[in-house]
Amino acid sequence: MGLVDHLPRAALGHFPTPLEPAPRLGAALGGPQILIKRDDLSGLSVGGSKTRIFEFVLGDAKAQGATAVIASAGEQSNKLRELAAGANRLGMHPILLLTGVTGPRQLTGNRLLFEILGAEVHTTPIADRFDPALVAELDRLCTAAAAAGHQPYLVYHPGKTGTLGTAAYVSAAEELVAQFAGLDRAPTHLFLATGAAPTTAGLVLGFRTLGLELGITGVSVASPHDASQAHTIAYANRCAELLGIDRRIGAADFAIDDTQRADFSLPATRAVIEAIELFARTEGVLLEPTYTGKAAAGMIAAIRRGAFKPTDTVVFVHTGGLPGLFAHVEEFGY
Ligand SMILES: *Cc1c(COP(=O)(O)O)cnc(C)c1O
C-alpha cells in the first residue's frame, strides 16, 4: 500500500516518467554522474510537474462532482495550462484568472495555449497570490459559475489543493525510490526548482518518510530563502497530516538555494541561458528560464564549486514548462 493510494486520482499522465542518465552533461561538468527525472514527459498537454499534481487535484474535483474548475496564476503559468487541459479531458469547464496583467494581451507561450484549450480567461492586475482581493475575485468567479449552473471547484494552492499537489509529489518520491532500487549506486543528491513549494515539499516528505537520506536542494525561482523554506515546511507538514504520516519535516531535511532567484518579469541571467544551452547541446533536453533553467544553474554552480565527488550521483528533476521558453526569445541574443 502506497502513501497516497487512498486519495482519488484522475488518470491524466504517463507514469512512471523516465529516469535517464545524462553522461554528456556529466562529462561536460567534470563532476558526479547526473540522472534526469523526466517529469517534463508526463503527458497531458505538454507535460511537466503540473500533470502529476492535477491527477490528484482534479481527481478530488471529480470525486466532489465538480463541473467547472477555477484557478489563478500568471500569464505564462504552466499550472493553468495543465489545469485547462486536464479539465477538458475530464469534461469540466476551465475558468482561469490571470494575475499581474497590466499590459496588452500577448498570445505567446502558455497564454496562446489557454485560448487553444478553450479556457474562459479573466485578468486582474493583482499579482500577489496571498492578496485577499485576489481571493475575493476568485470567489466571485465561483459564484458566477454556480449561477450559470456549474458545480465550481476552486483550485487555490495556499489552501487544500496545494496539499493535494504535495501528495502528488509524495507519490513521485515513491516512484523515484522504486527507480533508484534498479541503479548500481544510490543517488546522493537531488535538485529541483522551488516555486510555490508543493513539489519540493512532497519530495522531501516522501523521501524522508521512506527513510532515504539523499540531500535535496530546492533552487528557489523567485522567493527569498526564508520564505521558500517556510512554504516548503508548511506544505510538507500539512500533507503529512492529510496522509496520516507521523514524520514531520524541518529545515534540516532539505536546503534552499536562492542564488538564482529573480522576478518572473526580469530577463534571464547569463547563468540561466548557459544552463539551458548546456542541457540542450549535451543531452538534447530543453529547459526554460523561469523554473528549470534556474534549477539547472543552481546545480551546475554546486558541481563547479566541488560540492560532489565523481562517485556521487545527482538527480535533476525536470519539471517541464517548455511553452514559457517562447516568451523569452530576445534574451538568448541569437
Ligand atoms: C510550477 C512549476 C514549478 C514549481 O513547482 P512548485 O510546486 O510551485 O514549487 C517548477 N517547474 C515548473 C516547470 C513549473 O511549472
XYZ file of C-alpha atoms and ligand atoms in Angstrom, residues 49-50 53 78 193-200 288 291-292 319-321, ligand 1:
33
model
C 5.092 18.673 -12.775
C 1.562 20.091 -13.023
C -0.316 17.447 -9.461
C 2.199 26.007 -16.654
C 13.081 24.198 -8.942
C 11.109 25.539 -5.977
C 8.275 27.940 -6.803
C 5.222 27.973 -4.553
C 6.797 24.811 -2.999
C 4.312 21.875 -3.134
C 6.608 19.927 -5.464
C 9.655 20.279 -3.213
C 13.244 27.260 -19.875
C 11.938 27.336 -13.433
C 14.119 24.568 -14.794
C 9.578 19.767 -14.025
C 8.676 20.835 -17.584
C 7.461 24.297 -18.574
C 5.041 25.036 -11.091
C 6.367 24.681 -11.603
C 7.466 24.505 -10.738
C 7.416 24.798 -9.261
O 6.580 23.976 -8.552
P 6.102 24.433 -7.109
O 5.391 23.254 -6.588
O 5.209 25.641 -7.313
O 7.282 24.796 -6.298
C 8.674 24.124 -11.277
N 8.824 23.940 -12.609
C 7.811 24.126 -13.478
C 8.069 23.959 -14.915
C 6.552 24.509 -13.007
O 5.553 24.710 -13.856
